Amino acid sequence: MSRHDTIALPAGYRRADAFAFHGRDADALAERVDPHTGRIRKGVLLGGVPTVLDLTLHADRAECVVASDGMVADDAVHDALVNMLGLRIDPAPFELAVRDDPLFGPVVARQPGLRVIQSATVFEALTWAIIGQQINLPFAIALRRTFIGLAGRAHSGGLWCYPEAADVARLDIEQLTSRKFSGAKAETLLRFARLVADGALSLARASDAASVSERLLAVKGIGPWTVNYGLLRGWGYADCSLHGDVAVRNAIGRLGGTERPDMRAAEAFLAAYRPHRTMAAAYLWASLGQPAG
């Protein structure tokens, strides 16, 4: 089944942000990104149905072709598209708030309109966060690719689709540990997926950040960093504190000309930017690609 949709993009929309996020893995099974044509193709299971979201990004709009191997709810498709385009958080309020800030002002001036691009689904964001816990990015990307191959399914067009909770819940721990997942990481992934699949853990988007955090922190193996990353990349909350992120702390030290702060000091630093801590983290990540000073 195929349908078409058009989503308006805000003035100054940074297509490069979407290309960079969805194109992290050059060998990905579930994504194909071509910045030259402005096209992003993403495979994801929605309601158990293999679905390919095919986006072409223009200056003012995203033309979306949705090809699914069955019936998929319109709201699930729209939710995934909005996430993938990074349209949940408007960067303008943060940019206005830090216009005269000695640290963030110059960073924002060099990259105005930065977008927080999200995973297509909340489940994808959280499983990616669990996979990436305490390992370097290239290894995390390789594990993610393995994870998709184990639990995902192929779309009729050939692109693999990122799995849902029920698909992951069916795995045995040995299927993960035999492919370089640590025992603790594999146990957390399966525990989390089975709670979601059984209905014991809700990932409803309408939930507030406090209730989401409480539910997730009750799952063994999920800590504050994973929760905040999930809130950012999955739910799109505007005030997530990423003080536990090493790159964020490196950026704070680099901008201030000091050593990397510990988590307590980083938390205090970010608290000054409430209720825009998500955008603060996004710009801190971006600052690592800018010249020092």
mmCIF file of C-alpha atoms in Angstrom:
data_model
loop_
_atom_site.group_PDB
_atom_site.id
_atom_site.type_symbol
_atom_site.label_atom_id
_atom_site.label_comp_id
_atom_site.label_asym_id
_atom_site.label_seq_id
_atom_site.Cartn_x
_atom_site.Cartn_y
_atom_site.Cartn_z
ATOM 1 C CA MET A 1 0.000 0.000 0.000
ATOM 2 C CA SER A 2 1.280 3.463 -0.831
ATOM 3 C CA ARG A 3 0.266 6.951 0.196
ATOM 4 C CA HIS A 4 1.675 10.446 -0.248
ATOM 5 C CA ASP A 5 1.966 13.299 2.215
ATOM 6 C CA THR A 6 3.533 16.748 2.286
ATOM 7 C CA ILE A 7 4.871 18.324 5.476
ATOM 8 C CA ALA A 8 5.727 22.016 5.549
ATOM 9 C CA LEU A 9 9.239 22.816 6.769
ATOM 10 C CA PRO A 10 10.032 25.993 8.720
ATOM 11 C CA ALA A 11 12.062 28.783 7.167
ATOM 12 C CA GLY A 12 15.761 28.070 7.317
ATOM 13 C CA TYR A 13 15.247 24.349 7.874
ATOM 14 C CA ARG A 14 18.639 22.616 8.065
ATOM 15 C CA ARG A 15 18.384 19.537 5.880
ATOM 16 C CA ALA A 16 21.947 18.574 6.794
ATOM 17 C CA ASP A 17 20.873 17.796 10.369
ATOM 18 C CA ALA A 18 18.444 15.139 9.157
ATOM 19 C CA PHE A 19 20.940 13.694 6.678
ATOM 20 C CA ALA A 20 23.634 13.445 9.344
ATOM 21 C CA PHE A 21 21.432 11.725 11.929
ATOM 22 C CA HIS A 22 19.771 9.214 9.631
ATOM 23 C CA GLY A 23 22.977 8.555 7.710
ATOM 24 C CA ARG A 24 25.210 7.683 10.667
ATOM 25 C CA ASP A 25 25.684 4.115 9.461
ATOM 26 C CA ALA A 26 26.940 3.931 5.883
ATOM 27 C CA ASP A 27 26.151 0.198 5.845
ATOM 28 C CA ALA A 28 22.752 0.491 7.557
ATOM 29 C CA LEU A 29 20.135 -2.092 6.803
ATOM 30 C CA ALA A 30 17.208 0.177 7.609
ATOM 31 C CA GLU A 31 18.199 3.597 6.235
ATOM 32 C CA ARG A 32 19.310 4.987 2.899
ATOM 33 C CA VAL A 33 20.366 8.644 2.755
ATOM 34 C CA ASP A 34 21.342 10.636 -0.351
ATOM 35 C CA PRO A 35 22.029 14.304 0.437
ATOM 36 C CA HIS A 36 22.564 15.071 -3.272
ATOM 37 C CA THR A 37 18.941 14.268 -4.094
ATOM 38 C CA GLY A 38 17.645 15.291 -0.658
ATOM 39 C CA ARG A 39 16.245 11.834 -0.071
ATOM 40 C CA ILE A 40 15.941 9.752 3.122
ATOM 41 C CA ARG A 41 14.464 6.248 3.094
ATOM 42 C CA LYS A 42 13.741 4.610 6.429
ATOM 43 C CA GLY A 43 12.403 1.130 7.145
ATOM 44 C CA VAL A 44 10.458 0.650 10.375
ATOM 45 C CA LEU A 45 7.816 -1.697 11.716
ATOM 46 C CA LEU A 46 4.651 0.228 12.581
ATOM 47 C CA GLY A 47 1.915 -1.790 14.242
ATOM 48 C CA GLY A 48 3.690 -4.942 13.097
ATOM 49 C CA VAL A 49 3.654 -3.873 9.452
ATOM 50 C CA PRO A 50 6.902 -3.392 7.497
ATOM 51 C CA THR A 51 6.843 0.229 6.326
ATOM 52 C CA VAL A 52 9.227 2.374 4.317
ATOM 53 C CA LEU A 53 9.124 6.123 4.867
ATOM 54 C CA ASP A 54 10.577 7.790 1.766
ATOM 55 C CA LEU A 55 11.231 11.505 2.280
ATOM 56 C CA THR A 56 12.527 14.042 -0.204
ATOM 57 C CA LEU A 57 13.515 17.273 1.516
ATOM 58 C CA HIS A 58 13.008 20.536 -0.343
ATOM 59 C CA ALA A 59 13.714 24.024 0.990
ATOM 60 C CA ASP A 60 10.172 24.550 2.253
ATOM 61 C CA ARG A 61 8.604 21.082 2.438
ATOM 62 C CA ALA A 62 9.154 17.366 2.774
ATOM 63 C CA GLU A 63 7.499 15.192 0.160
ATOM 64 C CA CYS A 64 6.747 11.844 1.799
ATOM 65 C CA VAL A 65 5.896 8.551 0.132
ATOM 66 C CA VAL A 66 4.807 5.860 2.584
ATOM 67 C CA ALA A 67 4.923 2.270 1.336
ATOM 68 C CA SER A 68 3.581 -0.319 3.775
ATOM 69 C CA ASP A 69 3.039 -4.063 3.443
ATOM 70 C CA GLY A 70 -0.404 -3.760 5.032
ATOM 71 C CA MET A 71 -2.674 -1.325 6.857
ATOM 72 C CA VAL A 72 -0.890 1.192 9.067
ATOM 73 C CA ALA A 73 -2.573 3.841 11.214
ATOM 74 C CA ASP A 74 -2.224 7.369 9.861
ATOM 75 C CA ASP A 75 -1.247 8.764 13.265
ATOM 76 C CA ALA A 76 1.636 6.255 13.589
ATOM 77 C CA VAL A 77 2.966 7.303 10.192
ATOM 78 C CA HIS A 78 2.641 11.021 10.912
ATOM 79 C CA ASP A 79 4.267 10.573 14.324
ATOM 80 C CA ALA A 80 7.271 8.862 12.741
ATOM 81 C CA LEU A 81 7.631 11.497 10.013
ATOM 82 C CA VAL A 82 7.541 14.409 12.472
ATOM 83 C CA ASN A 83 10.192 12.666 14.565
ATOM 84 C CA MET A 84 12.440 11.980 11.617
ATOM 85 C CA LEU A 85 12.274 15.602 10.492
ATOM 86 C CA GLY A 86 13.019 16.956 13.980
ATOM 87 C CA LEU A 87 9.940 19.164 14.107
ATOM 88 C CA ARG A 88 8.939 18.611 17.740
ATOM 89 C CA ILE A 89 11.298 21.162 19.292
ATOM 90 C CA ASP A 90 11.451 24.716 17.965
ATOM 91 C CA PRO A 91 15.032 25.987 18.411
ATOM 92 C CA ALA A 92 13.990 29.652 18.302
ATOM 93 C CA PRO A 93 13.149 30.128 22.034
ATOM 94 C CA PHE A 94 16.548 28.807 23.100
ATOM 95 C CA GLU A 95 18.355 30.874 20.484
ATOM 96 C CA LEU A 96 16.581 33.994 21.713
ATOM 97 C CA ALA A 97 17.333 33.175 25.356
ATOM 98 C CA VAL A 98 21.081 32.787 24.756
ATOM 99 C CA ARG A 99 21.542 35.531 22.182
ATOM 100 C CA ASP A 100 23.773 37.468 24.593
ATOM 101 C CA ASP A 101 25.148 34.446 26.433
ATOM 102 C CA PRO A 102 28.988 34.535 26.333
ATOM 103 C CA LEU A 103 29.285 30.782 25.798
ATOM 104 C CA PHE A 104 26.261 29.789 23.747
ATOM 105 C CA GLY A 105 25.767 33.055 21.848
ATOM 106 C CA PRO A 106 28.696 32.534 19.438
ATOM 107 C CA VAL A 107 27.920 28.810 19.034
ATOM 108 C CA VAL A 108 24.321 29.526 18.059
ATOM 109 C CA ALA A 109 25.337 32.384 15.773
ATOM 110 C CA ARG A 110 27.521 29.977 13.785
ATOM 111 C CA GLN A 111 24.791 27.328 13.436
ATOM 112 C CA PRO A 112 21.367 28.988 13.725
ATOM 113 C CA GLY A 113 18.293 26.810 13.470
ATOM 114 C CA LEU A 114 19.928 23.598 14.672
ATOM 115 C CA ARG A 115 17.360 20.785 14.878
ATOM 116 C CA VAL A 116 17.079 17.853 17.286
ATOM 117 C CA ILE A 117 16.393 15.022 14.857
ATOM 118 C CA GLN A 118 14.656 12.047 16.454
ATOM 119 C CA SER A 119 14.370 8.325 15.919
ATOM 120 C CA ALA A 120 11.249 7.277 14.041
ATOM 121 C CA THR A 121 9.673 5.724 17.159
ATOM 122 C CA VAL A 122 10.093 5.991 20.912
ATOM 123 C CA PHE A 123 11.004 2.293 21.046
ATOM 124 C CA GLU A 124 13.789 2.829 18.526
ATOM 125 C CA ALA A 125 15.170 5.764 20.517
ATOM 126 C CA LEU A 126 15.277 3.814 23.758
ATOM 127 C CA THR A 127 16.750 0.634 22.315
ATOM 128 C CA TRP A 128 19.394 2.731 20.560
ATOM 129 C CA ALA A 129 20.170 4.404 23.890
ATOM 130 C CA ILE A 130 20.537 1.017 25.601
ATOM 131 C CA ILE A 131 22.741 -0.289 22.787
ATOM 132 C CA GLY A 132 24.956 2.789 23.029
ATOM 133 C CA GLN A 133 25.483 2.694 26.787
ATOM 134 C CA GLN A 134 29.160 2.993 27.752
ATOM 135 C CA ILE A 135 30.634 2.062 24.356
ATOM 136 C CA ASN A 136 32.092 4.132 21.543
ATOM 137 C CA LEU A 137 29.906 5.279 18.662
ATOM 138 C CA PRO A 138 31.347 3.084 15.869
ATOM 139 C CA PHE A 139 30.869 -0.054 17.977
ATOM 140 C CA ALA A 140 27.348 1.055 18.954
ATOM 141 C CA ILE A 141 26.456 1.577 15.286
ATOM 142 C CA ALA A 142 27.747 -1.897 14.421
ATOM 143 C CA LEU A 143 25.710 -3.453 17.254
ATOM 144 C CA ARG A 144 22.623 -1.569 16.091
ATOM 145 C CA ARG A 145 23.061 -3.017 12.612
ATOM 146 C CA THR A 146 23.298 -6.520 14.106
ATOM 147 C CA PHE A 147 20.227 -5.830 16.245
ATOM 148 C CA ILE A 148 18.162 -4.845 13.198
ATOM 149 C CA GLY A 149 19.267 -7.967 11.372
ATOM 150 C CA LEU A 150 18.271 -10.190 14.299
ATOM 151 C CA ALA A 151 14.937 -8.657 15.267
ATOM 152 C CA GLY A 152 13.821 -6.589 12.282
ATOM 153 C CA ARG A 153 12.043 -7.716 9.159
ATOM 154 C CA ALA A 154 12.506 -6.962 5.482
ATOM 155 C CA HIS A 155 10.041 -4.788 3.621
ATOM 156 C CA SER A 156 8.763 -6.151 0.309
ATOM 157 C CA GLY A 157 10.979 -3.573 -1.405
ATOM 158 C CA GLY A 158 14.091 -5.033 0.222
ATOM 159 C CA LEU A 159 14.901 -2.432 2.894
ATOM 160 C CA TRP A 160 15.032 -3.843 6.416
ATOM 161 C CA CYS A 161 12.724 -2.387 9.067
ATOM 162 C CA TYR A 162 13.671 -1.416 12.588
ATOM 163 C CA PRO A 163 11.930 -3.817 15.011
ATOM 164 C CA GLU A 164 9.165 -3.232 17.522
ATOM 165 C CA ALA A 165 9.013 -4.561 21.070
ATOM 166 C CA ALA A 166 7.294 -7.838 20.168
ATOM 167 C CA ASP A 167 10.015 -8.660 17.634
ATOM 168 C CA VAL A 168 12.813 -8.089 20.145
ATOM 169 C CA ALA A 169 10.980 -9.913 22.932
ATOM 170 C CA ARG A 170 11.121 -13.125 20.912
ATOM 171 C CA LEU A 171 14.930 -13.184 20.862
ATOM 172 C CA ASP A 172 17.024 -15.441 23.086
ATOM 173 C CA ILE A 173 19.846 -13.825 25.017
ATOM 174 C CA GLU A 174 22.388 -16.059 23.265
ATOM 175 C CA GLN A 175 21.406 -14.571 19.911
ATOM 176 C CA LEU A 176 22.715 -11.244 21.203
ATOM 177 C CA THR A 177 25.672 -12.319 23.334
ATOM 178 C CA SER A 178 27.028 -14.479 20.514
ATOM 179 C CA ARG A 179 27.185 -11.323 18.383
ATOM 180 C CA LYS A 180 29.262 -9.087 20.676
ATOM 181 C CA PHE A 181 26.491 -7.785 22.954
ATOM 182 C CA SER A 182 27.544 -7.881 26.601
ATOM 183 C CA GLY A 183 25.409 -10.005 28.875
ATOM 184 C CA ALA A 184 24.178 -6.953 30.777
ATOM 185 C CA LYS A 185 23.263 -5.056 27.604
ATOM 186 C CA ALA A 186 21.458 -8.065 26.141
ATOM 187 C CA GLU A 187 19.514 -8.645 29.349
ATOM 188 C CA THR A 188 18.449 -4.984 29.507
ATOM 189 C CA LEU A 189 17.291 -4.956 25.871
ATOM 190 C CA LEU A 190 15.223 -8.115 26.334
ATOM 191 C CA ARG A 191 13.847 -7.044 29.711
ATOM 192 C CA PHE A 192 12.794 -3.672 28.315
ATOM 193 C CA ALA A 193 11.272 -5.119 25.130
ATOM 194 C CA ARG A 194 9.295 -7.758 27.015
ATOM 195 C CA LEU A 195 7.862 -5.206 29.432
ATOM 196 C CA VAL A 196 6.721 -3.062 26.503
ATOM 197 C CA ALA A 197 5.386 -6.036 24.525
ATOM 198 C CA ASP A 198 3.435 -7.323 27.547
ATOM 199 C CA GLY A 199 1.854 -3.909 28.153
ATOM 200 C CA ALA A 200 3.555 -3.521 31.528
ATOM 201 C CA LEU A 201 5.548 -0.492 30.346
ATOM 202 C CA SER A 202 3.796 2.209 28.352
ATOM 203 C CA LEU A 203 5.682 4.371 25.860
ATOM 204 C CA ALA A 204 2.681 6.612 25.193
ATOM 205 C CA ARG A 205 3.732 9.972 23.787
ATOM 206 C CA ALA A 206 1.127 11.809 25.865
ATOM 207 C CA SER A 207 2.948 10.939 29.117
ATOM 208 C CA ASP A 208 4.721 13.732 30.973
ATOM 209 C CA ALA A 209 8.488 13.610 31.482
ATOM 210 C CA ALA A 210 8.302 12.862 35.211
ATOM 211 C CA SER A 211 6.087 9.802 34.794
ATOM 212 C CA VAL A 212 8.161 8.543 31.855
ATOM 213 C CA SER A 213 11.343 8.879 33.890
ATOM 214 C CA GLU A 214 9.843 7.066 36.866
ATOM 215 C CA ARG A 215 8.656 4.152 34.725
ATOM 216 C CA LEU A 216 11.927 3.756 32.879
ATOM 217 C CA LEU A 217 14.188 4.082 35.910
ATOM 218 C CA ALA A 218 12.303 1.180 37.488
ATOM 219 C CA VAL A 219 13.671 -1.099 34.729
ATOM 220 C CA LYS A 220 16.914 -2.760 35.772
ATOM 221 C CA GLY A 221 19.746 -1.635 33.510
ATOM 222 C CA ILE A 222 18.194 1.701 32.548
ATOM 223 C CA GLY A 223 19.727 4.732 34.219
ATOM 224 C CA PRO A 224 19.364 8.524 34.039
ATOM 225 C CA TRP A 225 21.459 8.957 30.879
ATOM 226 C CA THR A 226 19.384 6.406 28.948
ATOM 227 C CA VAL A 227 16.159 7.987 30.202
ATOM 228 C CA ASN A 228 17.177 11.497 29.189
ATOM 229 C CA TYR A 229 18.422 10.352 25.807
ATOM 230 C CA GLY A 230 15.119 8.548 25.258
ATOM 231 C CA LEU A 231 13.190 11.646 26.281
ATOM 232 C CA LEU A 232 15.177 13.656 23.756
ATOM 233 C CA ARG A 233 15.340 11.313 20.757
ATOM 234 C CA GLY A 234 12.029 9.540 21.347
ATOM 235 C CA TRP A 235 9.519 11.854 22.970
ATOM 236 C CA GLY A 236 11.097 15.133 21.898
ATOM 237 C CA TYR A 237 10.931 16.812 25.291
ATOM 238 C CA ALA A 238 12.467 20.274 25.298
ATOM 239 C CA ASP A 239 14.075 20.173 28.742
ATOM 240 C CA CYS A 240 16.181 16.992 29.001
ATOM 241 C CA SER A 241 19.359 17.212 31.081
ATOM 242 C CA LEU A 242 22.206 15.347 29.359
ATOM 243 C CA HIS A 243 24.726 15.985 32.143
ATOM 244 C CA GLY A 244 25.641 12.294 32.114
ATOM 245 C CA ASP A 245 26.761 12.455 28.476
ATOM 246 C CA VAL A 246 30.554 12.498 28.131
ATOM 247 C CA ALA A 247 30.454 14.527 24.901
ATOM 248 C CA VAL A 248 28.211 17.144 26.524
ATOM 249 C CA ARG A 249 30.613 17.461 29.450
ATOM 250 C CA ASN A 250 33.595 17.639 27.091
ATOM 251 C CA ALA A 251 31.883 20.484 25.235
ATOM 252 C CA ILE A 252 31.130 22.390 28.442
ATOM 253 C CA GLY A 253 34.792 22.257 29.414
ATOM 254 C CA ARG A 254 35.936 23.167 25.909
ATOM 255 C CA LEU A 255 33.632 26.183 25.671
ATOM 256 C CA GLY A 256 34.641 27.411 29.105
ATOM 257 C CA GLY A 257 38.342 26.768 28.584
ATOM 258 C CA THR A 258 38.444 24.392 31.551
ATOM 259 C CA GLU A 259 38.721 20.683 32.176
ATOM 260 C CA ARG A 260 35.702 18.465 31.648
ATOM 261 C CA PRO A 261 33.293 18.967 34.574
ATOM 262 C CA ASP A 262 31.984 16.045 36.584
ATOM 263 C CA MET A 263 28.317 15.124 36.309
ATOM 264 C CA ARG A 264 27.235 17.218 39.287
ATOM 265 C CA ALA A 265 28.933 20.340 37.927
ATOM 266 C CA ALA A 266 27.547 19.676 34.434
ATOM 267 C CA GLU A 267 24.050 19.271 35.844
ATOM 268 C CA ALA A 268 24.373 22.628 37.616
ATOM 269 C CA PHE A 269 25.669 24.254 34.422
ATOM 270 C CA LEU A 270 22.754 22.965 32.348
ATOM 271 C CA ALA A 271 20.202 23.910 35.005
ATOM 272 C CA ALA A 272 20.826 27.558 34.168
ATOM 273 C CA TYR A 273 19.286 26.936 30.743
ATOM 274 C CA ARG A 274 15.941 25.538 31.860
ATOM 275 C CA PRO A 275 13.477 24.992 30.185
ATOM 276 C CA HIS A 276 15.686 24.632 27.079
ATOM 277 C CA ARG A 277 18.234 22.035 28.214
ATOM 278 C CA THR A 278 17.603 19.797 25.209
ATOM 279 C CA MET A 279 18.669 22.517 22.797
ATOM 280 C CA ALA A 280 21.591 23.336 25.082
ATOM 281 C CA ALA A 281 22.779 19.733 24.728
ATOM 282 C CA ALA A 282 22.250 19.829 20.964
ATOM 283 C CA TYR A 283 24.383 22.941 20.618
ATOM 284 C CA LEU A 284 27.037 21.522 22.942
ATOM 285 C CA TRP A 285 27.300 18.476 20.683
ATOM 286 C CA ALA A 286 27.453 20.758 17.643
ATOM 287 C CA SER A 287 30.168 22.919 19.235
ATOM 288 C CA LEU A 288 32.573 19.970 19.201
ATOM 289 C CA GLY A 289 32.662 20.287 15.424
ATOM 290 C CA GLN A 290 33.440 24.000 15.568
ATOM 291 C CA PRO A 291 36.870 25.617 16.079
ATOM 292 C CA ALA A 292 37.792 26.039 19.734
ATOM 293 C CA GLY A 293 37.164 29.528 21.063
#
